[in-house]
Short mmCIF file of N, CA and C in Angstrom, two decimals:
data_model
loop_
_atom_site.label_atom_id
_atom_site.label_comp_id
_atom_site.label_asym_id
_atom_site.label_seq_id
_atom_site.Cartn_x
_atom_site.Cartn_y
_atom_site.Cartn_z
N PRO Z 1 -34.84 105.94 12.52
CA PRO Z 1 -35.64 104.78 12.13
C PRO Z 1 -36.78 104.48 13.10
N ILE Z 2 -37.81 103.81 12.72
CA ILE Z 2 -38.87 103.46 13.66
C ILE Z 2 -38.54 102.01 14.31
N HIS Z 3 -37.72 101.29 13.71
CA HIS Z 3 -37.33 99.97 14.21
C HIS Z 3 -36.24 100.22 15.25
N PRO Z 4 -36.37 99.66 16.46
CA PRO Z 4 -35.38 99.99 17.52
C PRO Z 4 -34.03 99.39 17.32
N SER Z 5 -33.95 98.28 16.56
CA SER Z 5 -32.61 97.65 16.45
C SER Z 5 -31.95 97.91 14.97
N LEU Z 6 -32.74 98.76 14.12
CA LEU Z 6 -32.16 99.09 12.78
C LEU Z 6 -31.35 100.36 12.90
N LEU Z 7 -30.21 100.37 12.12
CA LEU Z 7 -29.27 101.48 11.87
C LEU Z 7 -28.75 101.40 10.60
N ALA Z 8 -28.24 102.63 10.21
CA ALA Z 8 -27.46 102.65 8.85
C ALA Z 8 -26.16 103.41 9.01
N SER Z 9 -25.25 103.12 8.20
CA SER Z 9 -23.92 103.66 8.19
C SER Z 9 -23.53 103.98 6.78
N VAL Z 10 -22.75 105.04 6.57
CA VAL Z 10 -22.08 105.30 5.20
C VAL Z 10 -20.60 105.40 5.44
N ASP Z 11 -19.81 105.29 4.30
CA ASP Z 11 -18.41 105.38 4.32
C ASP Z 11 -17.79 106.16 3.09
N GLY Z 12 -16.59 106.43 3.14
CA GLY Z 12 -15.93 107.20 2.23
C GLY Z 12 -15.73 106.49 0.90
N ALA Z 13 -16.07 105.22 0.76
CA ALA Z 13 -15.92 104.36 -0.44
C ALA Z 13 -17.28 104.33 -1.19
N GLY Z 14 -18.32 104.95 -0.76
CA GLY Z 14 -19.56 105.13 -1.39
C GLY Z 14 -20.49 103.96 -0.98
N SER Z 15 -20.39 103.36 0.14
CA SER Z 15 -21.33 102.32 0.53
C SER Z 15 -22.25 102.81 1.64
N LEU Z 16 -23.51 102.35 1.60
CA LEU Z 16 -24.45 102.55 2.70
C LEU Z 16 -24.80 101.16 3.15
N GLN Z 17 -24.62 100.82 4.43
CA GLN Z 17 -25.00 99.62 5.09
C GLN Z 17 -26.22 99.83 5.94
N MET Z 18 -27.10 98.79 5.87
CA MET Z 18 -28.18 98.68 6.82
C MET Z 18 -27.90 97.57 7.75
N TRP Z 19 -28.03 97.84 9.04
CA TRP Z 19 -27.76 96.93 10.21
C TRP Z 19 -29.03 96.64 11.01
N ASP Z 20 -29.09 95.45 11.46
CA ASP Z 20 -30.21 95.06 12.39
C ASP Z 20 -29.52 94.36 13.34
N LEU Z 21 -29.39 95.01 14.67
CA LEU Z 21 -28.58 94.35 15.74
C LEU Z 21 -29.28 93.22 16.24
N CYS Z 22 -30.47 92.94 16.07
CA CYS Z 22 -31.05 91.67 16.52
C CYS Z 22 -30.95 90.54 15.52
N VAL Z 23 -30.44 90.78 14.39
CA VAL Z 23 -30.12 89.80 13.47
C VAL Z 23 -28.67 89.43 13.39
N SER Z 24 -27.78 90.42 13.22
CA SER Z 24 -26.40 90.14 13.22
C SER Z 24 -25.57 91.26 13.73
N LEU Z 25 -24.61 91.05 14.47
CA LEU Z 25 -23.61 92.01 14.83
C LEU Z 25 -22.31 91.96 13.91
N GLU Z 26 -22.25 90.98 13.17
CA GLU Z 26 -21.08 90.72 12.37
C GLU Z 26 -21.04 91.33 11.01
N GLY Z 27 -22.21 91.49 10.34
CA GLY Z 27 -22.28 92.12 9.07
C GLY Z 27 -23.65 92.82 8.80
N PRO Z 28 -23.50 93.78 7.86
CA PRO Z 28 -24.85 94.34 7.44
C PRO Z 28 -26.05 93.46 6.96
N LEU Z 29 -27.12 93.93 7.07
CA LEU Z 29 -28.37 93.21 6.61
C LEU Z 29 -28.39 93.44 5.08
N ALA Z 30 -28.00 94.65 4.70
CA ALA Z 30 -27.99 94.93 3.26
C ALA Z 30 -26.93 96.05 2.97
N GLN Z 31 -26.60 96.23 1.81
CA GLN Z 31 -25.59 97.22 1.38
C GLN Z 31 -26.04 97.74 0.02
N TYR Z 32 -25.71 99.08 -0.06
CA TYR Z 32 -26.04 99.91 -1.22
C TYR Z 32 -24.85 100.55 -1.65
N ASN Z 33 -24.31 100.41 -2.88
CA ASN Z 33 -23.07 101.08 -3.31
C ASN Z 33 -23.45 102.09 -4.47
N ILE Z 34 -23.11 103.36 -4.25
CA ILE Z 34 -23.39 104.31 -5.33
C ILE Z 34 -22.41 104.20 -6.49
N PRO Z 35 -22.81 104.48 -7.60
CA PRO Z 35 -21.87 104.29 -8.81
C PRO Z 35 -20.88 105.41 -8.75
N SER Z 36 -19.91 105.11 -9.44
CA SER Z 36 -18.71 106.15 -9.63
C SER Z 36 -19.16 107.21 -10.34
N GLY Z 37 -18.78 108.41 -10.10
CA GLY Z 37 -18.98 109.74 -10.85
C GLY Z 37 -17.98 110.00 -12.05
N PRO Z 38 -18.05 110.97 -12.69
CA PRO Z 38 -17.11 111.29 -13.59
C PRO Z 38 -15.72 111.49 -13.22
N GLN Z 39 -15.61 111.83 -11.98
CA GLN Z 39 -14.27 112.06 -11.43
C GLN Z 39 -13.81 110.83 -10.57
N GLY Z 40 -14.54 109.76 -10.74
CA GLY Z 40 -14.04 108.53 -9.99
C GLY Z 40 -15.11 108.24 -8.86
N GLN Z 41 -14.54 107.41 -7.85
CA GLN Z 41 -15.29 107.04 -6.68
C GLN Z 41 -15.81 108.19 -5.88
N ARG Z 42 -17.12 108.12 -5.60
CA ARG Z 42 -17.80 109.19 -4.62
C ARG Z 42 -17.96 108.63 -3.35
N GLY Z 43 -17.52 109.28 -2.24
CA GLY Z 43 -17.75 108.92 -0.87
C GLY Z 43 -19.03 109.46 -0.49
N LEU Z 44 -19.67 108.67 0.48
CA LEU Z 44 -20.94 109.25 1.10
C LEU Z 44 -20.43 109.62 2.36
N ASN Z 45 -20.91 110.81 2.78
CA ASN Z 45 -20.50 111.63 3.97
C ASN Z 45 -21.73 112.19 4.81
N SER Z 46 -22.88 111.96 4.47
CA SER Z 46 -23.97 112.30 5.43
C SER Z 46 -25.14 111.32 5.22
N LEU Z 47 -26.06 111.24 6.31
CA LEU Z 47 -27.18 110.33 6.08
C LEU Z 47 -28.24 110.81 7.10
N GLY Z 48 -29.48 110.57 6.59
CA GLY Z 48 -30.54 110.96 7.24
C GLY Z 48 -31.85 110.11 7.11
N TRP Z 49 -32.52 109.93 8.23
CA TRP Z 49 -33.80 109.28 7.96
C TRP Z 49 -35.06 109.96 7.76
N ALA Z 50 -36.02 109.57 6.98
CA ALA Z 50 -37.23 110.35 6.81
C ALA Z 50 -38.07 109.86 8.14
N SER Z 51 -39.08 110.73 8.50
CA SER Z 51 -39.76 110.43 9.80
C SER Z 51 -40.65 109.33 9.66
N ASP Z 52 -40.91 108.71 8.43
CA ASP Z 52 -41.55 107.48 8.32
C ASP Z 52 -40.74 106.26 8.56
N GLY Z 53 -39.41 106.45 8.78
CA GLY Z 53 -38.61 105.20 8.94
C GLY Z 53 -38.35 104.41 7.81
N LYS Z 54 -38.84 104.74 6.66
CA LYS Z 54 -38.80 103.82 5.47
C LYS Z 54 -37.93 104.53 4.29
N THR Z 55 -37.43 105.67 4.62
CA THR Z 55 -36.71 106.37 3.51
C THR Z 55 -35.33 106.83 4.15
N LEU Z 56 -34.21 106.63 3.34
CA LEU Z 56 -32.95 107.31 3.86
C LEU Z 56 -32.54 108.10 2.73
N ALA Z 57 -31.90 109.21 3.16
CA ALA Z 57 -31.19 110.14 2.14
C ALA Z 57 -29.76 110.15 2.55
N ALA Z 58 -28.89 109.87 1.61
CA ALA Z 58 -27.36 109.94 1.79
C ALA Z 58 -26.71 110.92 0.78
N GLY Z 59 -25.93 111.85 1.33
CA GLY Z 59 -25.29 112.79 0.52
C GLY Z 59 -23.80 112.30 0.17
N ASP Z 60 -23.37 112.59 -0.97
CA ASP Z 60 -22.10 112.19 -1.44
C ASP Z 60 -21.09 113.34 -1.58
N SER Z 61 -19.87 112.96 -1.89
CA SER Z 61 -18.73 113.98 -1.86
C SER Z 61 -18.88 114.98 -3.17
N GLU Z 62 -19.67 114.72 -4.05
CA GLU Z 62 -19.93 115.73 -5.20
C GLU Z 62 -21.18 116.40 -4.93
N GLY Z 63 -21.84 116.34 -3.71
CA GLY Z 63 -22.92 117.12 -3.49
C GLY Z 63 -24.27 116.59 -3.86
N LYS Z 64 -24.27 115.39 -4.56
CA LYS Z 64 -25.50 114.67 -4.79
C LYS Z 64 -26.22 113.91 -3.65
N LEU Z 65 -27.49 113.94 -3.79
CA LEU Z 65 -28.36 113.28 -2.84
C LEU Z 65 -28.87 111.94 -3.37
N HIS Z 66 -28.70 110.86 -2.64
CA HIS Z 66 -29.24 109.62 -3.10
C HIS Z 66 -30.38 109.19 -2.03
N VAL Z 67 -31.53 108.87 -2.62
CA VAL Z 67 -32.63 108.51 -1.69
C VAL Z 67 -32.98 107.03 -1.96
N ILE Z 68 -32.92 106.30 -0.86
CA ILE Z 68 -33.04 104.86 -0.84
C ILE Z 68 -34.29 104.48 0.02
N SER Z 69 -35.33 103.70 -0.58
CA SER Z 69 -36.42 103.34 0.10
C SER Z 69 -36.21 101.97 0.71
N ILE Z 70 -36.76 101.82 2.02
CA ILE Z 70 -36.30 100.62 2.79
C ILE Z 70 -37.76 99.83 2.77
N ARG Z 71 -37.75 98.60 2.52
CA ARG Z 71 -38.87 97.70 2.47
C ARG Z 71 -39.60 97.77 3.90
N SER Z 72 -40.88 97.78 3.91
CA SER Z 72 -41.67 97.84 5.16
C SER Z 72 -41.31 96.65 6.18
N GLU Z 73 -40.93 95.38 5.58
CA GLU Z 73 -40.67 94.28 6.44
C GLU Z 73 -39.33 94.52 7.11
N VAL Z 74 -38.45 95.30 6.63
CA VAL Z 74 -37.20 95.77 7.11
C VAL Z 74 -37.40 96.83 8.10
N ALA Z 75 -38.18 97.90 7.57
CA ALA Z 75 -38.10 99.17 8.45
C ALA Z 75 -38.98 99.10 9.62
N GLU Z 76 -40.08 98.25 9.72
CA GLU Z 76 -40.91 98.15 10.79
C GLU Z 76 -40.65 97.02 11.74
N PRO Z 77 -40.78 97.15 13.02
CA PRO Z 77 -40.63 96.00 13.94
C PRO Z 77 -41.51 94.93 13.57
N ARG Z 78 -40.85 93.67 13.78
CA ARG Z 78 -41.71 92.40 13.52
C ARG Z 78 -42.70 92.29 14.58
N SER Z 79 -42.43 92.64 15.87
CA SER Z 79 -43.34 92.49 16.95
C SER Z 79 -42.95 93.23 18.09
N ASP Z 80 -43.69 93.27 19.18
CA ASP Z 80 -43.24 94.02 20.42
C ASP Z 80 -42.05 93.39 21.07
N SER Z 81 -41.73 92.15 20.74
CA SER Z 81 -40.70 91.53 21.34
C SER Z 81 -39.27 91.99 20.92
N VAL Z 82 -39.32 92.84 19.88
CA VAL Z 82 -38.08 93.30 19.40
C VAL Z 82 -37.25 94.16 20.40
N TRP Z 83 -37.96 94.80 21.33
CA TRP Z 83 -37.32 95.44 22.45
C TRP Z 83 -36.59 94.56 23.36
N GLU Z 84 -37.17 93.39 23.73
CA GLU Z 84 -36.59 92.44 24.48
C GLU Z 84 -35.27 91.80 23.76
N GLU Z 85 -35.44 91.50 22.43
CA GLU Z 85 -34.39 90.97 21.66
C GLU Z 85 -33.22 92.00 21.79
N LEU Z 86 -33.47 93.35 21.43
CA LEU Z 86 -32.35 94.34 21.45
C LEU Z 86 -31.75 94.46 22.81
N TYR Z 87 -32.51 94.51 23.83
CA TYR Z 87 -31.89 94.49 25.25
C TYR Z 87 -30.97 93.32 25.44
N SER Z 88 -31.45 92.11 25.19
CA SER Z 88 -30.59 90.88 25.24
C SER Z 88 -29.37 91.01 24.52
N THR Z 89 -29.49 91.63 23.35
CA THR Z 89 -28.16 91.70 22.46
C THR Z 89 -27.23 92.74 23.16
N ILE Z 90 -27.65 93.92 23.53
CA ILE Z 90 -26.76 94.87 24.04
C ILE Z 90 -26.34 94.68 25.53
N SER Z 91 -27.19 93.83 26.30
CA SER Z 91 -26.68 93.56 27.67
C SER Z 91 -25.44 92.67 27.66
N GLY Z 92 -25.13 92.03 26.53
CA GLY Z 92 -23.92 91.23 26.40
C GLY Z 92 -22.70 92.00 26.20
N PHE Z 93 -22.80 93.23 25.70
CA PHE Z 93 -21.65 94.22 25.58
C PHE Z 93 -20.89 94.32 26.71
N SER Z 94 -19.54 94.43 26.62
CA SER Z 94 -18.71 94.75 27.83
C SER Z 94 -18.56 96.19 27.90
N THR Z 95 -18.64 96.85 29.03
CA THR Z 95 -18.34 98.22 29.18
C THR Z 95 -16.92 98.52 29.89
N GLU Z 96 -16.29 97.37 30.05
CA GLU Z 96 -14.90 97.50 30.79
C GLU Z 96 -13.77 97.42 29.81
N GLY Z 97 -13.98 97.18 28.60
CA GLY Z 97 -12.94 97.15 27.63
C GLY Z 97 -12.46 95.73 27.36
N PRO Z 98 -11.39 95.43 26.66
CA PRO Z 98 -10.86 94.17 26.39
C PRO Z 98 -10.51 93.43 27.68
N ASP Z 99 -10.65 92.17 27.60
CA ASP Z 99 -10.26 91.37 28.77
C ASP Z 99 -8.86 90.71 28.53
N VAL Z 100 -7.85 91.61 28.92
CA VAL Z 100 -6.54 91.21 28.88
C VAL Z 100 -5.72 91.26 30.16
N ALA Z 101 -4.79 90.34 30.29
CA ALA Z 101 -4.11 90.37 31.51
C ALA Z 101 -2.86 91.32 31.50
N ALA Z 102 -2.67 91.97 32.60
CA ALA Z 102 -1.59 93.07 32.70
C ALA Z 102 -0.36 92.30 32.82
N GLU Z 103 0.74 92.91 31.94
CA GLU Z 103 2.04 92.34 32.04
C GLU Z 103 3.01 93.02 33.12
N ASP Z 104 3.81 92.29 33.73
CA ASP Z 104 4.67 92.93 34.70
C ASP Z 104 5.91 93.64 34.00
#
């Protein structure tokens, strides 16, 4: 992607999720579910971005390719401040693991 806080993920249930880490860490910005095929649910197992950052291609378990267009207002950064927003978001992540007390 060309937007620094935008990412996409796919799963075996046939869903493609678009995430914007500056908008929410809790849930996807958008979700696309592929229709079931003749043999039931198709899982998505590969994903690739076009160089323009506005098109995604997702491959499914039956070998079909799904091409998804991303709206410009989602794919392109809103402003130069998105880098500061992203840094602020990820700087709050813990690198030391869960905060739990040791038991005797």
